[in-house]
PDB file of C-alpha atoms in Angstrom:
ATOM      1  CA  UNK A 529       0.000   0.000   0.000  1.00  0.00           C
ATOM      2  CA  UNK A 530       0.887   3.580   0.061  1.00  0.00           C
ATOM      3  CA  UNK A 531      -0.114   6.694   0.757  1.00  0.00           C
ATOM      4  CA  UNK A 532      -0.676  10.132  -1.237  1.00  0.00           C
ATOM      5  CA  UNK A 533       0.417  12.869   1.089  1.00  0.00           C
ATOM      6  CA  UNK A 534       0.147  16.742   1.156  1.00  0.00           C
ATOM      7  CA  UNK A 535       2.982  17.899   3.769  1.00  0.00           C
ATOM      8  CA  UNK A 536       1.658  20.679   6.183  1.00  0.00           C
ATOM      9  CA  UNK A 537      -2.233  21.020   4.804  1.00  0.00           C
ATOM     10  CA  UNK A 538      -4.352  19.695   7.309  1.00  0.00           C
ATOM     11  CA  UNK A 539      -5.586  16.608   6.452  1.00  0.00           C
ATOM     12  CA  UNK A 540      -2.229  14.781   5.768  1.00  0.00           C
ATOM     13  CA  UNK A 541      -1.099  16.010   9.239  1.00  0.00           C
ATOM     14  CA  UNK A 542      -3.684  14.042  10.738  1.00  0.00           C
ATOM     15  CA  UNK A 543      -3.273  10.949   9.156  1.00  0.00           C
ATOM     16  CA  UNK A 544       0.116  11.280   9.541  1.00  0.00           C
ATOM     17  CA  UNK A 545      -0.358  12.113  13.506  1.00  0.00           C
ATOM     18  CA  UNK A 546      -2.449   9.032  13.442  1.00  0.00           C
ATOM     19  CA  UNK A 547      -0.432   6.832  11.881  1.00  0.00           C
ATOM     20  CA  UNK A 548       2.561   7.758  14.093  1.00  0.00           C
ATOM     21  CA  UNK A 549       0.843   6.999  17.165  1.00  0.00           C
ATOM     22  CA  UNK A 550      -0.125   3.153  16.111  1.00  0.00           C
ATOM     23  CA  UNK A 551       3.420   2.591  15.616  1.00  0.00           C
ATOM     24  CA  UNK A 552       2.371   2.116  11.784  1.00  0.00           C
ATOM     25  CA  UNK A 553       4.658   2.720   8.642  1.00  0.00           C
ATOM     26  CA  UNK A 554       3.285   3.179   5.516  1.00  0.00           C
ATOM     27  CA  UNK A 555       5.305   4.289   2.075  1.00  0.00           C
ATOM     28  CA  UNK A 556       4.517   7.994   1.342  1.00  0.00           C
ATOM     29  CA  UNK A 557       3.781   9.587  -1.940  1.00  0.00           C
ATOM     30  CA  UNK A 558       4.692  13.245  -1.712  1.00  0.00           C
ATOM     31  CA  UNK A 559       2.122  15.666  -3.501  1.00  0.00           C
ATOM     32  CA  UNK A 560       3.222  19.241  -3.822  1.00  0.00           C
ATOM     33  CA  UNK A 561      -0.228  20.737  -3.429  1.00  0.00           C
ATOM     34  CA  UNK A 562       1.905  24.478  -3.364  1.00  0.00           C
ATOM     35  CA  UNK A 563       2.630  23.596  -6.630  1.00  0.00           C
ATOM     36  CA  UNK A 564      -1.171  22.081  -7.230  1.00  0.00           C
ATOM     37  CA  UNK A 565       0.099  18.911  -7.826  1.00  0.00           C
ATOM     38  CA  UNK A 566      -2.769  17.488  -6.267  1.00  0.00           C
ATOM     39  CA  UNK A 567      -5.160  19.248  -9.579  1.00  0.00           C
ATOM     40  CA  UNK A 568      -3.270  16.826 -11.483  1.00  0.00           C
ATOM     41  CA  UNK A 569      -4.605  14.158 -13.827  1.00  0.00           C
ATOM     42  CA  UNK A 570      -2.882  11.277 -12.291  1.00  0.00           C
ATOM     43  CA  UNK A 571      -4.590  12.465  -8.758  1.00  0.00           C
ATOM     44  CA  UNK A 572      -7.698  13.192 -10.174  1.00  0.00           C
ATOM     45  CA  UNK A 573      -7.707   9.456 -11.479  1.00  0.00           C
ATOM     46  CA  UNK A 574      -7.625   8.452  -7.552  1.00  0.00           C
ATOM     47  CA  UNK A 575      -9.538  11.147  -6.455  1.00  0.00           C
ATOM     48  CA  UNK A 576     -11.842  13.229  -8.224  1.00  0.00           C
ATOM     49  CA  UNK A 577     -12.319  15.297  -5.658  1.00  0.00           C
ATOM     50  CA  UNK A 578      -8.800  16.550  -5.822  1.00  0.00           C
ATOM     51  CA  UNK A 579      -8.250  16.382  -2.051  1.00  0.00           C
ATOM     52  CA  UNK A 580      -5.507  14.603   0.343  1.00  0.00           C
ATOM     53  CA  UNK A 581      -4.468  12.054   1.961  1.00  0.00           C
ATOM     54  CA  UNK A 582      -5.326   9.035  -0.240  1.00  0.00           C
ATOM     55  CA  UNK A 583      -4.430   5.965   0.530  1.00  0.00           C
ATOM     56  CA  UNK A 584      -3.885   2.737  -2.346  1.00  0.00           C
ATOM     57  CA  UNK A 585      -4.358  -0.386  -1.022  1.00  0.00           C
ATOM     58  CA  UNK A 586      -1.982  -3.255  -3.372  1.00  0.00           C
ATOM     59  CA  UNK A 587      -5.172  -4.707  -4.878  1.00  0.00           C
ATOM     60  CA  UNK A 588      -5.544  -0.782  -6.232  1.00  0.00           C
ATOM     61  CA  UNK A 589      -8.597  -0.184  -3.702  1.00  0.00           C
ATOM     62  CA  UNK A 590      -8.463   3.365  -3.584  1.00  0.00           C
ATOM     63  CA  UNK A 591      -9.900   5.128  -0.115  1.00  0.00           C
ATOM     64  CA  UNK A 592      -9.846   9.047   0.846  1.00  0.00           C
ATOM     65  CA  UNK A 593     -10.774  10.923   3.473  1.00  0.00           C
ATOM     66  CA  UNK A 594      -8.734  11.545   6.328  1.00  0.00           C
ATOM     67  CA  UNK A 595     -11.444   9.687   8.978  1.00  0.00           C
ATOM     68  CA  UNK A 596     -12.087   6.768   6.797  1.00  0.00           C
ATOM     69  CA  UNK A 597      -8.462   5.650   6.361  1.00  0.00           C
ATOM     70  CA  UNK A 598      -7.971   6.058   9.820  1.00  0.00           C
ATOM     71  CA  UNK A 599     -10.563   3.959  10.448  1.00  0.00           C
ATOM     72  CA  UNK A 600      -9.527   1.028   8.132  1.00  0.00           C
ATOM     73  CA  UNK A 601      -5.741   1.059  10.059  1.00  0.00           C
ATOM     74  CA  UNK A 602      -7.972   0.745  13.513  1.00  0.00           C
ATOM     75  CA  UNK A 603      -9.720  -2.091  12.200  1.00  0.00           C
ATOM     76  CA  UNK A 604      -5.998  -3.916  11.198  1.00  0.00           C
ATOM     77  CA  UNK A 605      -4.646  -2.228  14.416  1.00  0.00           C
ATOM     78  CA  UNK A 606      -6.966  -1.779  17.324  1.00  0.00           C
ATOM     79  CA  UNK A 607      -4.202  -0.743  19.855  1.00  0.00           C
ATOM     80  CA  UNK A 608      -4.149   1.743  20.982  1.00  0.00           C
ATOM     81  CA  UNK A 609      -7.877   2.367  20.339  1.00  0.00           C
ATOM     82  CA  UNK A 610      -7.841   5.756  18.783  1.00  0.00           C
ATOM     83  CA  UNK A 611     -11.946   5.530  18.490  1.00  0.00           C
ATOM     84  CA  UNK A 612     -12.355   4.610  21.467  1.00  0.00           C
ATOM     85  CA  UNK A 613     -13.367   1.895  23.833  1.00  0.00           C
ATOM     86  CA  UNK A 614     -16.990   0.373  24.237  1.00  0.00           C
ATOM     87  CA  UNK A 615     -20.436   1.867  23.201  1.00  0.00           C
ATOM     88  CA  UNK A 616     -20.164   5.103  25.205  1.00  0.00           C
ATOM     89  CA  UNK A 617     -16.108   5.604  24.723  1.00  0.00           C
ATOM     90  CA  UNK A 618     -16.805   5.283  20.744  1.00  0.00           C
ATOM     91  CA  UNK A 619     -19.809   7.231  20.687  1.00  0.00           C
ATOM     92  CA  UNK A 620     -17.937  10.108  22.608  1.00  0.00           C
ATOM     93  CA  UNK A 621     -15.363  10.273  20.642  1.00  0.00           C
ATOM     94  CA  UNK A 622     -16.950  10.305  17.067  1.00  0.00           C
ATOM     95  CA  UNK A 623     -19.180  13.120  18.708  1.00  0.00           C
ATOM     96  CA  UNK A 624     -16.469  15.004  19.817  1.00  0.00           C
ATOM     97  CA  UNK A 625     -14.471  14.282  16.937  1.00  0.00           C
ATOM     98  CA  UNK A 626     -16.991  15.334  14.322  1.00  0.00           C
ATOM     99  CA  UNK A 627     -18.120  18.533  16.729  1.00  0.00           C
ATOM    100  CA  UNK A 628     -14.111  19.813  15.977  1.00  0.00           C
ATOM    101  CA  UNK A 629     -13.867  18.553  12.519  1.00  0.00           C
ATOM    102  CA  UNK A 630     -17.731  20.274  11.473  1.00  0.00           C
ATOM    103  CA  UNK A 631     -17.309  23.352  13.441  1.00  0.00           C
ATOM    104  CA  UNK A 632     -14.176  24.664  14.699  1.00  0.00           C
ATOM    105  CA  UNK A 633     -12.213  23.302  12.186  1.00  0.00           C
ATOM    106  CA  UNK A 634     -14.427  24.569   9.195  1.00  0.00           C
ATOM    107  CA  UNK A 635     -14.447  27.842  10.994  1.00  0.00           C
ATOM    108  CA  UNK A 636     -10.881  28.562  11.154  1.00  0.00           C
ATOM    109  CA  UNK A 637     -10.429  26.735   7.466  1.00  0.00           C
ATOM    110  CA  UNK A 638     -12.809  29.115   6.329  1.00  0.00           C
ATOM    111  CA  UNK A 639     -11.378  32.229   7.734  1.00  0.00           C
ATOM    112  CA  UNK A 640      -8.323  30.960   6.506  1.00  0.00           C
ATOM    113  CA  UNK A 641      -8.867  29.957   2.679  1.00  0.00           C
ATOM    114  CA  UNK A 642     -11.113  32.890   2.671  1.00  0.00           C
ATOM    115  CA  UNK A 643      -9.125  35.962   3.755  1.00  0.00           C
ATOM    116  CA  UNK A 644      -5.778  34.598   2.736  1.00  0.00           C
ATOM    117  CA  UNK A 645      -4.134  36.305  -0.412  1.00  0.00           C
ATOM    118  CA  UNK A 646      -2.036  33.136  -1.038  1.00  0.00           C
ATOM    119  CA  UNK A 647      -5.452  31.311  -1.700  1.00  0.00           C
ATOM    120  CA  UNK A 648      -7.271  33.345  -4.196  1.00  0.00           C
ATOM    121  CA  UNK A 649      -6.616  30.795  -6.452  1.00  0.00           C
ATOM    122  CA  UNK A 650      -7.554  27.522  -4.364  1.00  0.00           C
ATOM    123  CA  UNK A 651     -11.199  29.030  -3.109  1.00  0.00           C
ATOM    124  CA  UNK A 652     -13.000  30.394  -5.675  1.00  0.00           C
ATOM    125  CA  UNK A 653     -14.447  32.393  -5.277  1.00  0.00           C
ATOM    126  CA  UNK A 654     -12.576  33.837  -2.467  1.00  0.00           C
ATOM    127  CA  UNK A 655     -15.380  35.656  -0.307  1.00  0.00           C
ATOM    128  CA  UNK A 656     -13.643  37.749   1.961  1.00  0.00           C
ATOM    129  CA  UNK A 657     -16.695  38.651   4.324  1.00  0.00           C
ATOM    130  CA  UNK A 658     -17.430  34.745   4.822  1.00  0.00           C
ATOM    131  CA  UNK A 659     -14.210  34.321   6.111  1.00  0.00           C
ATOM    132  CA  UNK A 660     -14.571  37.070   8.587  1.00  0.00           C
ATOM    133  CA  UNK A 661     -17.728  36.221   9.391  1.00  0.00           C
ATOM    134  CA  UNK A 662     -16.153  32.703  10.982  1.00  0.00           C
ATOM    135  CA  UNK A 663     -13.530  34.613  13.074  1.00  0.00           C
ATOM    136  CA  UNK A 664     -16.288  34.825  15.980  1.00  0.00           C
ATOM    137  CA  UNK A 665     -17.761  31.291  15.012  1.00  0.00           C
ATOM    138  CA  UNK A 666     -14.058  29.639  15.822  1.00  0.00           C
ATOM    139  CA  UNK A 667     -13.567  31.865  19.345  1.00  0.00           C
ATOM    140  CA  UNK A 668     -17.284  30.344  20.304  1.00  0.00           C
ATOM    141  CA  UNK A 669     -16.162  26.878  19.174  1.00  0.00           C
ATOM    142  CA  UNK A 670     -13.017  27.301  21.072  1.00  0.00           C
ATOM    143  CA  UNK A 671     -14.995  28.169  24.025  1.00  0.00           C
ATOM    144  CA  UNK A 672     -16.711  24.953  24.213  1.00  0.00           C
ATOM    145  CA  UNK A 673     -13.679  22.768  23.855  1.00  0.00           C
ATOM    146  CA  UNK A 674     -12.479  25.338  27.085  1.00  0.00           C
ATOM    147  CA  UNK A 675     -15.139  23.814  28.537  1.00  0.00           C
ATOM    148  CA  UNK A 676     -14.834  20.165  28.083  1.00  0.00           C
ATOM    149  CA  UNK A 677     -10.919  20.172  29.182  1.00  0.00           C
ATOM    150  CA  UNK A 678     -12.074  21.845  32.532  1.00  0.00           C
ATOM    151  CA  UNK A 679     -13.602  18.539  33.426  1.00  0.00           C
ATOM    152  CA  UNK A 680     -11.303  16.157  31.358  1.00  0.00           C
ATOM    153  CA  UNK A 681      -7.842  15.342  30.387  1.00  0.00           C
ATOM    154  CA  UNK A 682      -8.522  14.882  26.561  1.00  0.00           C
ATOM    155  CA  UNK A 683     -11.207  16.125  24.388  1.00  0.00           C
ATOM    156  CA  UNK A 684     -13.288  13.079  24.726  1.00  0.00           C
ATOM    157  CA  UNK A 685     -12.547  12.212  28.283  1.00  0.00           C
ATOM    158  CA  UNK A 686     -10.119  10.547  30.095  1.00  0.00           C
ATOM    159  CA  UNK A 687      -7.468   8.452  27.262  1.00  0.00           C
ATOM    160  CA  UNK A 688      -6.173  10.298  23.807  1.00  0.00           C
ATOM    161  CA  UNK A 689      -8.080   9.780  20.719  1.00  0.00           C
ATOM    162  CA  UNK A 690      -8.767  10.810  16.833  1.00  0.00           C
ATOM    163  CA  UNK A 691     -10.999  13.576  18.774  1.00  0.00           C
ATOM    164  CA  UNK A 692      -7.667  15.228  19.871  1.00  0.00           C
ATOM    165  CA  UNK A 693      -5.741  14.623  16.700  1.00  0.00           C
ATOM    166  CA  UNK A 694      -8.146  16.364  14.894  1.00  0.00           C
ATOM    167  CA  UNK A 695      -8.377  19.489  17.163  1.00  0.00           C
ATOM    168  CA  UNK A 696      -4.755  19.643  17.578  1.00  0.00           C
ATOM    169  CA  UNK A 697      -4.532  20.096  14.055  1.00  0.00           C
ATOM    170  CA  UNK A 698      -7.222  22.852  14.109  1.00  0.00           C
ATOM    171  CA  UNK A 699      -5.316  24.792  16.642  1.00  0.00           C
ATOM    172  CA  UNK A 700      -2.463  24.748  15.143  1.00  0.00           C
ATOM    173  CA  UNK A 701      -4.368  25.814  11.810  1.00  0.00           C
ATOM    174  CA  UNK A 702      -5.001  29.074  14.278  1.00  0.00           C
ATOM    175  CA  UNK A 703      -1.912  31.202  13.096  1.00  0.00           C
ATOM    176  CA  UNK A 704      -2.108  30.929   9.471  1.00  0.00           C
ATOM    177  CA  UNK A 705      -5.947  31.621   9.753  1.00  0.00           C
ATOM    178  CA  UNK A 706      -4.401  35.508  12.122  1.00  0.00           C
ATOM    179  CA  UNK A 707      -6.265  33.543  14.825  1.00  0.00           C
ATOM    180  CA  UNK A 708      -5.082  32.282  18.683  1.00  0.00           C
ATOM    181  CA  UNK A 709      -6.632  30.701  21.533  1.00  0.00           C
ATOM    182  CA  UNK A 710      -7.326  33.481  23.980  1.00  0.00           C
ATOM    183  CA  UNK A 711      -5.183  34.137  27.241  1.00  0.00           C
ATOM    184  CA  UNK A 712      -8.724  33.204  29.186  1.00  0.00           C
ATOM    185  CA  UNK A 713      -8.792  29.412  27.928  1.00  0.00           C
ATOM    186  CA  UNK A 714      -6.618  28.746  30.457  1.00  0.00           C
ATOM    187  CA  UNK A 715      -8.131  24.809  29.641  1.00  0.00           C
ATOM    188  CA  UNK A 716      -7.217  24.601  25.826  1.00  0.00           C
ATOM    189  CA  UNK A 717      -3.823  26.139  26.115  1.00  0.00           C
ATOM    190  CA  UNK A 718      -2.657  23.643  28.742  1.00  0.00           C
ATOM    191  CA  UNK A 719      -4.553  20.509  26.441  1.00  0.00           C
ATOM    192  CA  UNK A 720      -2.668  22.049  23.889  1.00  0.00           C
ATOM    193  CA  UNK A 721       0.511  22.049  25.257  1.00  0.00           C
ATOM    194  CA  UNK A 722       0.124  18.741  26.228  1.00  0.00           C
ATOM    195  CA  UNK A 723      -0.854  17.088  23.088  1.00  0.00           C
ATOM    196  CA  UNK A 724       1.671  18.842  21.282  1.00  0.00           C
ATOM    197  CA  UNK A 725       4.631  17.479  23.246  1.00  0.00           C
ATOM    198  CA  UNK A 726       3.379  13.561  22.056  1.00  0.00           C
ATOM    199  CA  UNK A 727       6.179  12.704  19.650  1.00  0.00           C
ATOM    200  CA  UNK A 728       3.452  12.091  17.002  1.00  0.00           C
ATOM    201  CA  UNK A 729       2.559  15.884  17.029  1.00  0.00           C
ATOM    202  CA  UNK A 730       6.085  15.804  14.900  1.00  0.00           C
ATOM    203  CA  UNK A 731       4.446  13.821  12.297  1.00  0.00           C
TER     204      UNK A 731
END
């Protein structure tokens, strides 16, 4: 197998993050999306979407989307459980993993791709106001992941999952987006901290 990577967007960074913490090695395919490699006909072949990571299993099975692959690796490699553990533990964390991935993260991507001159020709059309508009939408996301850390060590409770991978990555998507986690969020700056110590955060 191997697998189609886009350096720093995103996306790759989680699977990557993911990958690193199962202890899993997979052959990477560089994609220089700067360069919009990832427009290009042999990508479009795998993925008409045009979008990163994508993963191409040896029988030529071809599966995107950051989540799915993940999944598929948990299925060959349940430990660590990075979905979580029984009914409730999954349920919490595909909750809290889709309530970073659906709203914070598409808030600060949005302000981001939006605003950003270097994008003008990735989101088109580039709508400037929509991009402000989701400043305040990712501080009142933020807030409620604040929240959830006061009572909890990770973002789904007490052991490290996909949840956090994915919200690591959206905080760290804060500075290109001209965005930080306020001083007051006393909670998310020390989860953050945390998280990005693990030596997958390197990935």
């Amino acid at each position: 197998m191997k697998l189609y990577d886009g350096g720093r967007a995103p996306n790759p960074r989680r699977m990557r993050i993911f990958l690193a913490e199962k202890g899993i090695e997979v052959p990477l395919i560089p994609v220089d999306m700067a360069a919009m490699e990832h427009k290009s006909p042999g990508i479009t072949a795998l993925n008409p979407l045009q979008r990163l990571p994508i993963l191409e299993l040896d029988d030529g099975t071809i599966l995107t989307e950051s989540v799915a692959i993940s999944r598929y690796f948990e299925e060959l490699y349940p430990e660590p459980p990075l979905f979580g553990t029984g009914s409730l533990g999954k349920a919490l964390v595909e909750m809290w993993n889709r309530r970073v991935e659906l709203y914070l993260m598409a808030a600060i991507t949005a302000a981001f791709r939006h605003t950003h001159p270097a994008m003008i020709e990735w989101e088109i059309p580039q709508v400037p106001a929509w991009g402000e508009a989701n400043r305040p939408k990712a501080l009142q996301y933020m807030k409620i992941m604040d929240d959830q850390l006061a009572q909890n060590e990770f973002i789904a409770g007490s052991a490290f999952s996909i949840a956090d991978i994915t919200l690591l990555v959206a905080t760290d998507f804060l500075k290109p987006a001209k965005l930080q986690i306020p001083e007051e969020m006393g909670h998310l700056r020390r989860w953050q901290a945390e998280v990005s110590g693990r030596p997958s955060a390197r990935a």
